[in-house]
């Protein structure tokens, strides 16, 4: 043992020195490999960066406001599914279409109806006539004629087009019959006595027909161009023909879009920007805010959680109402508890929408809901709600409990079963539905089950009536109170809870059939009282949007009807300070 | 050569038979060595504390986790909570008190009454033609410096008054009123006024919150202390501490129950497969391989459907079933390996010769000898189960509102991470600490239970 020890020591010594020599060689080699790897990665990075900037349409060089090229960069929430105006339904397509197309009429900067492709127009109880401009041209230089409108409208109505918004054209004589396939497309009540006159026969007197023609479904499409695209109309930038202020010159799907000023637009002097670069398509609100912070986009939407940061940065913050009303809709079908008036009344008496808007939602654009008609709708001369004040609601928990006890008796219940609240999966409606759940639990002792669904699933359940209470929203299709007023008519398919009231139906028919503004507004004034007394719905809030705009970008317009973000009147003002 | 008596027998030494240390059983020894591992013992105390927090905590802190205190939404821990009693809210249409005196700033902007969290009422003087488009009211959290924006636009109005009720907190605000030109754009005519808002509560609210008895006579202006929320509140004014306690129930229920169930099954399955061996073993282990290949998330959703878990109902049971059904093979494999090894040991053969039957061998020799491995697997499975629950609740597959769970609390908190970080930090901290404690304890147990590390000191 005493011999073995030094031997083993020496051997281990020799071993370790050999190992250290070996490891230092290995170390050197490792360092060389490491250096080579880093150099390779750096090279690859530069190469990829160069390639990316060479092939992507300039999105890496996005500048929020570029006075040299007179262009701005923005982002879109999502990719437009299709720019075929006869079939689009979503707001992003609507925004893009409103920049590249113009219809017969358009909304002015002050949200008044003004002449577009038609230089003047006239609506009588039986007919609407539009006289088109001689100088209105398509982006390829050909004149826009009445035939282009007739073609577009008949296309939208053809059953094989399956346009979801075809019902807007039902106001035209035989529109519904054409859409249902019982009449040929030629039977539609539109005609062109000459290429620059368009005569529309109306199905029934409709005082606001001119207000509906600003909607994208009414935009013109030229027949020869449409047929040349072989059914791909609106699927790409070169599969479109433009009548509006801008041309879509590039559309890289999923990544970017580029608008350039349309030199053939009849009113091109109105347009001050040369280019609008949609540099990013992202749903991520935080990503958009970071782009804005880095000066890459000129506009960003702000959520409640971003407001403090926006104030700290000193960004110019703006807000407006987007025109949408959110409300709790009850299911009035026979097998549902919510058909009971006392139960609905009890809920009406305890839900404090002021608390919801001011303390829970916490966004400055939002307003507590008081009526089915939002604040921005115009009456005869003044806003509708000023001319016809909505019913006042006085919250009263004690009275609500009395109604609840009555409801229990009428329904013959021993115990309240859970009530299902159908809602979307957005974060804002999560908070709101949890608030409703707790308010009804703590004040009335009702158990609410929240049924959170994605859009399509929710739509299916709404249509099938699989809910007790529905958290619903309704955005206007045209600038007339009827777009909200007929929501609860018994024949309206959007009346998801099958609310039925003879009085309401009578008033809606009166408002639809009359051409006298005063009579119609009187009817709307009564509708809001009928719906309030029957508790057909509980208006929750009118949605608003809060956003930040680059200080040098002026003239950006947010709209209730038409493009929700409208850059057609925007311009760059270099005198204003940078960010 | 030496003589034969060169070797003498050694005298018998009595001392050699006395052992120097007390005899210890396997478990006693393991416990002793665990106690020497400070990290593991600390983790053990943490876990005991956590169990007390979960099961005894709600008995002491009896606040309902789903009750909403809308006066204190997103309150940070330790925030001031004094409030002054005021009259019930009544709408305001711009009436001014008789002794009202307007300020002498650009538009005569004045607070009509003392600003409170109930409402801030602004009043200003008509500017005629210079305000053709009406007025816009801004609110800012930060002092307004030249060239910067005025802050948050609250409203546009044609009237000469405005009432702000939007998310008022007892802090400083800077209000500005701007005259608008005909097109509705801001003009240069601006007045700014700053204020510190006081927190108030109405009599009705005070009664509903139980701060004031119905018959109690308290003068307006009396100062209250609002309900205490030691860890603050979430985005709906719900008590964080109470939610954490109730959330821990869900997390620990899944975290403890699921691993115990599936490891128990895995142990039985694995020991049978390992002990019987041969074709049975092959078949059983191939089936285990098949189960490993099944995707967890998909099955979780399938179970949710099969169970008829409707909307708005808790998905905890299908989560438990999915875990038990899908996660046992890992434990089964481990135990099978151990059993295969132990089966060849001499004492098993001896026991078999003495006539022991299979169940006896399994229960008496096999499972006790694999106990160390099993315990370690359990302690490592617990944190992963807690994490799975948190993850599934985070993506909305777990508990139904208003039931809290740590994962769903994180999901809610992440949205307000920048403004109210405590809503994310607390549940995240609890998840992290729990997972870490179980991992460290598992680590310590593995060392302590490893028979080969015995008597190594």
PDB file of C-alpha atoms in Angstrom, chain B residues 322-445:
ATOM      1  CA  UNK B 322     -57.278  13.969 -18.450  1.00  0.00           C
ATOM      2  CA  UNK B 323     -54.219  14.116 -16.205  1.00  0.00           C
ATOM      3  CA  UNK B 324     -54.919  10.771 -14.566  1.00  0.00           C
ATOM      4  CA  UNK B 325     -55.683   9.060 -17.852  1.00  0.00           C
ATOM      5  CA  UNK B 326     -52.721  10.430 -19.757  1.00  0.00           C
ATOM      6  CA  UNK B 327     -49.839  11.029 -17.355  1.00  0.00           C
ATOM      7  CA  UNK B 328     -49.402   7.667 -15.591  1.00  0.00           C
ATOM      8  CA  UNK B 329     -46.970   5.968 -18.050  1.00  0.00           C
ATOM      9  CA  UNK B 330     -43.903   7.862 -16.797  1.00  0.00           C
ATOM     10  CA  UNK B 331     -44.377   6.514 -13.266  1.00  0.00           C
ATOM     11  CA  UNK B 332     -45.224   3.054 -14.601  1.00  0.00           C
ATOM     12  CA  UNK B 333     -41.991   2.879 -16.602  1.00  0.00           C
ATOM     13  CA  UNK B 334     -39.886   3.997 -13.671  1.00  0.00           C
ATOM     14  CA  UNK B 335     -41.392   1.454 -11.300  1.00  0.00           C
ATOM     15  CA  UNK B 336     -41.183  -1.340 -13.873  1.00  0.00           C
ATOM     16  CA  UNK B 337     -37.457  -0.713 -14.251  1.00  0.00           C
ATOM     17  CA  UNK B 338     -36.959  -0.862 -10.501  1.00  0.00           C
ATOM     18  CA  UNK B 339     -39.050  -4.005 -10.156  1.00  0.00           C
ATOM     19  CA  UNK B 340     -37.133  -5.742 -12.962  1.00  0.00           C
ATOM     20  CA  UNK B 341     -33.953  -5.049 -11.052  1.00  0.00           C
ATOM     21  CA  UNK B 342     -35.255  -6.097  -7.631  1.00  0.00           C
ATOM     22  CA  UNK B 343     -36.814  -9.277  -9.028  1.00  0.00           C
ATOM     23  CA  UNK B 344     -33.338 -10.723  -9.568  1.00  0.00           C
ATOM     24  CA  UNK B 345     -32.128  -9.955  -6.033  1.00  0.00           C
ATOM     25  CA  UNK B 346     -31.252 -12.851  -3.792  1.00  0.00           C
ATOM     26  CA  UNK B 347     -33.782 -12.119  -1.063  1.00  0.00           C
ATOM     27  CA  UNK B 348     -36.628 -12.370  -3.544  1.00  0.00           C
ATOM     28  CA  UNK B 349     -35.477 -15.827  -4.534  1.00  0.00           C
ATOM     29  CA  UNK B 350     -35.220 -16.732  -0.868  1.00  0.00           C
ATOM     30  CA  UNK B 351     -38.661 -15.440  -0.146  1.00  0.00           C
ATOM     31  CA  UNK B 352     -40.040 -17.316  -3.129  1.00  0.00           C
ATOM     32  CA  UNK B 353     -38.388 -20.536  -1.902  1.00  0.00           C
ATOM     33  CA  UNK B 354     -40.077 -19.995   1.435  1.00  0.00           C
ATOM     34  CA  UNK B 355     -43.375 -20.072  -0.440  1.00  0.00           C
ATOM     35  CA  UNK B 356     -44.280 -16.408  -0.865  1.00  0.00           C
ATOM     36  CA  UNK B 357     -46.999 -15.698  -3.430  1.00  0.00           C
ATOM     37  CA  UNK B 358     -46.875 -12.929  -6.025  1.00  0.00           C
ATOM     38  CA  UNK B 359     -49.088 -10.386  -4.168  1.00  0.00           C
ATOM     39  CA  UNK B 360     -47.025 -10.835  -1.031  1.00  0.00           C
ATOM     40  CA  UNK B 361     -43.783 -10.373  -2.925  1.00  0.00           C
ATOM     41  CA  UNK B 362     -45.137  -7.242  -4.630  1.00  0.00           C
ATOM     42  CA  UNK B 363     -46.483  -5.651  -1.470  1.00  0.00           C
ATOM     43  CA  UNK B 364     -43.786  -6.778   0.953  1.00  0.00           C
ATOM     44  CA  UNK B 365     -40.655  -6.429  -1.140  1.00  0.00           C
ATOM     45  CA  UNK B 366     -41.139  -4.745  -4.447  1.00  0.00           C
ATOM     46  CA  UNK B 367     -43.189  -1.640  -3.669  1.00  0.00           C
ATOM     47  CA  UNK B 368     -41.435  -0.779  -0.358  1.00  0.00           C
ATOM     48  CA  UNK B 369     -38.118  -1.015  -2.128  1.00  0.00           C
ATOM     49  CA  UNK B 370     -39.268   1.328  -4.880  1.00  0.00           C
ATOM     50  CA  UNK B 371     -40.886   3.721  -2.377  1.00  0.00           C
ATOM     51  CA  UNK B 372     -38.005   6.179  -2.571  1.00  0.00           C
ATOM     52  CA  UNK B 373     -38.305   6.501  -6.311  1.00  0.00           C
ATOM     53  CA  UNK B 374     -42.068   6.835  -6.068  1.00  0.00           C
ATOM     54  CA  UNK B 375     -41.934   9.582  -3.439  1.00  0.00           C
ATOM     55  CA  UNK B 376     -39.457  11.542  -5.504  1.00  0.00           C
ATOM     56  CA  UNK B 377     -41.646  11.167  -8.578  1.00  0.00           C
ATOM     57  CA  UNK B 378     -44.619  12.486  -6.619  1.00  0.00           C
ATOM     58  CA  UNK B 379     -42.775  15.542  -5.379  1.00  0.00           C
ATOM     59  CA  UNK B 380     -41.641  16.332  -8.896  1.00  0.00           C
ATOM     60  CA  UNK B 381     -45.075  15.659 -10.372  1.00  0.00           C
ATOM     61  CA  UNK B 382     -46.789  18.076  -7.996  1.00  0.00           C
ATOM     62  CA  UNK B 383     -45.180  21.259  -9.325  1.00  0.00           C
ATOM     63  CA  UNK B 384     -45.669  20.172 -12.916  1.00  0.00           C
ATOM     64  CA  UNK B 385     -49.366  19.525 -12.218  1.00  0.00           C
ATOM     65  CA  UNK B 386     -49.728  22.917 -10.556  1.00  0.00           C
ATOM     66  CA  UNK B 387     -48.078  24.446 -13.555  1.00  0.00           C
ATOM     67  CA  UNK B 388     -50.347  22.592 -15.977  1.00  0.00           C
ATOM     68  CA  UNK B 389     -53.400  23.832 -14.106  1.00  0.00           C
ATOM     69  CA  UNK B 390     -52.065  27.377 -14.138  1.00  0.00           C
ATOM     70  CA  UNK B 391     -51.343  27.134 -17.842  1.00  0.00           C
ATOM     71  CA  UNK B 392     -54.772  25.720 -18.700  1.00  0.00           C
ATOM     72  CA  UNK B 393     -56.527  28.322 -16.563  1.00  0.00           C
ATOM     73  CA  UNK B 394     -54.355  30.960 -18.186  1.00  0.00           C
ATOM     74  CA  UNK B 395     -55.602  30.023 -21.625  1.00  0.00           C
ATOM     75  CA  UNK B 396     -59.165  29.838 -20.316  1.00  0.00           C
ATOM     76  CA  UNK B 397     -59.651  26.057 -20.206  1.00  0.00           C
ATOM     77  CA  UNK B 398     -59.786  25.801 -16.442  1.00  0.00           C
ATOM     78  CA  UNK B 399     -62.007  27.409 -13.839  1.00  0.00           C
ATOM     79  CA  UNK B 400     -65.123  29.367 -14.739  1.00  0.00           C
ATOM     80  CA  UNK B 401     -65.506  32.934 -13.492  1.00  0.00           C
ATOM     81  CA  UNK B 402     -65.859  34.145 -10.822  1.00  0.00           C
ATOM     82  CA  UNK B 403     -63.918  31.220  -9.260  1.00  0.00           C
ATOM     83  CA  UNK B 404     -60.293  32.281  -9.053  1.00  0.00           C
ATOM     84  CA  UNK B 405     -57.259  30.149  -9.706  1.00  0.00           C
ATOM     85  CA  UNK B 406     -53.662  31.307  -9.802  1.00  0.00           C
ATOM     86  CA  UNK B 407     -53.428  30.720 -13.518  1.00  0.00           C
ATOM     87  CA  UNK B 408     -56.573  32.642 -14.364  1.00  0.00           C
ATOM     88  CA  UNK B 409     -55.505  35.443 -12.024  1.00  0.00           C
ATOM     89  CA  UNK B 410     -52.242  35.726 -13.950  1.00  0.00           C
ATOM     90  CA  UNK B 411     -54.196  35.837 -17.184  1.00  0.00           C
ATOM     91  CA  UNK B 412     -56.279  38.721 -15.865  1.00  0.00           C
ATOM     92  CA  UNK B 413     -53.299  40.469 -14.327  1.00  0.00           C
ATOM     93  CA  UNK B 414     -51.136  40.414 -17.422  1.00  0.00           C
ATOM     94  CA  UNK B 415     -53.391  42.934 -19.151  1.00  0.00           C
ATOM     95  CA  UNK B 416     -52.696  45.567 -16.545  1.00  0.00           C
ATOM     96  CA  UNK B 417     -49.089  44.547 -15.954  1.00  0.00           C
ATOM     97  CA  UNK B 418     -47.689  48.013 -16.602  1.00  0.00           C
ATOM     98  CA  UNK B 419     -50.192  50.042 -14.625  1.00  0.00           C
ATOM     99  CA  UNK B 420     -51.122  47.742 -11.748  1.00  0.00           C
ATOM    100  CA  UNK B 421     -48.309  45.197 -11.533  1.00  0.00           C
ATOM    101  CA  UNK B 422     -49.483  43.705  -8.227  1.00  0.00           C
ATOM    102  CA  UNK B 423     -52.365  41.960 -10.023  1.00  0.00           C
ATOM    103  CA  UNK B 424     -49.872  39.817 -11.923  1.00  0.00           C
ATOM    104  CA  UNK B 425     -46.996  39.689  -9.453  1.00  0.00           C
ATOM    105  CA  UNK B 426     -48.861  38.102  -6.532  1.00  0.00           C
ATOM    106  CA  UNK B 427     -50.349  35.073  -8.300  1.00  0.00           C
ATOM    107  CA  UNK B 428     -47.167  34.632 -10.334  1.00  0.00           C
ATOM    108  CA  UNK B 429     -45.120  34.757  -7.134  1.00  0.00           C
ATOM    109  CA  UNK B 430     -47.337  32.150  -5.509  1.00  0.00           C
ATOM    110  CA  UNK B 431     -47.026  29.826  -8.495  1.00  0.00           C
ATOM    111  CA  UNK B 432     -43.262  30.268  -8.616  1.00  0.00           C
ATOM    112  CA  UNK B 433     -42.711  29.815  -4.883  1.00  0.00           C
ATOM    113  CA  UNK B 434     -44.945  26.743  -4.716  1.00  0.00           C
ATOM    114  CA  UNK B 435     -43.332  25.115  -7.711  1.00  0.00           C
ATOM    115  CA  UNK B 436     -39.859  25.911  -6.426  1.00  0.00           C
ATOM    116  CA  UNK B 437     -40.632  24.626  -2.920  1.00  0.00           C
ATOM    117  CA  UNK B 438     -41.927  21.310  -4.245  1.00  0.00           C
ATOM    118  CA  UNK B 439     -38.935  20.977  -6.555  1.00  0.00           C
ATOM    119  CA  UNK B 440     -36.413  21.659  -3.789  1.00  0.00           C
ATOM    120  CA  UNK B 441     -38.186  19.292  -1.449  1.00  0.00           C
ATOM    121  CA  UNK B 442     -38.171  16.650  -4.167  1.00  0.00           C
ATOM    122  CA  UNK B 443     -34.468  17.231  -4.643  1.00  0.00           C
ATOM    123  CA  UNK B 444     -33.824  16.801  -0.934  1.00  0.00           C
ATOM    124  CA  UNK B 445     -35.997  13.698  -0.767  1.00  0.00           C
TER     125      UNK B 445
END
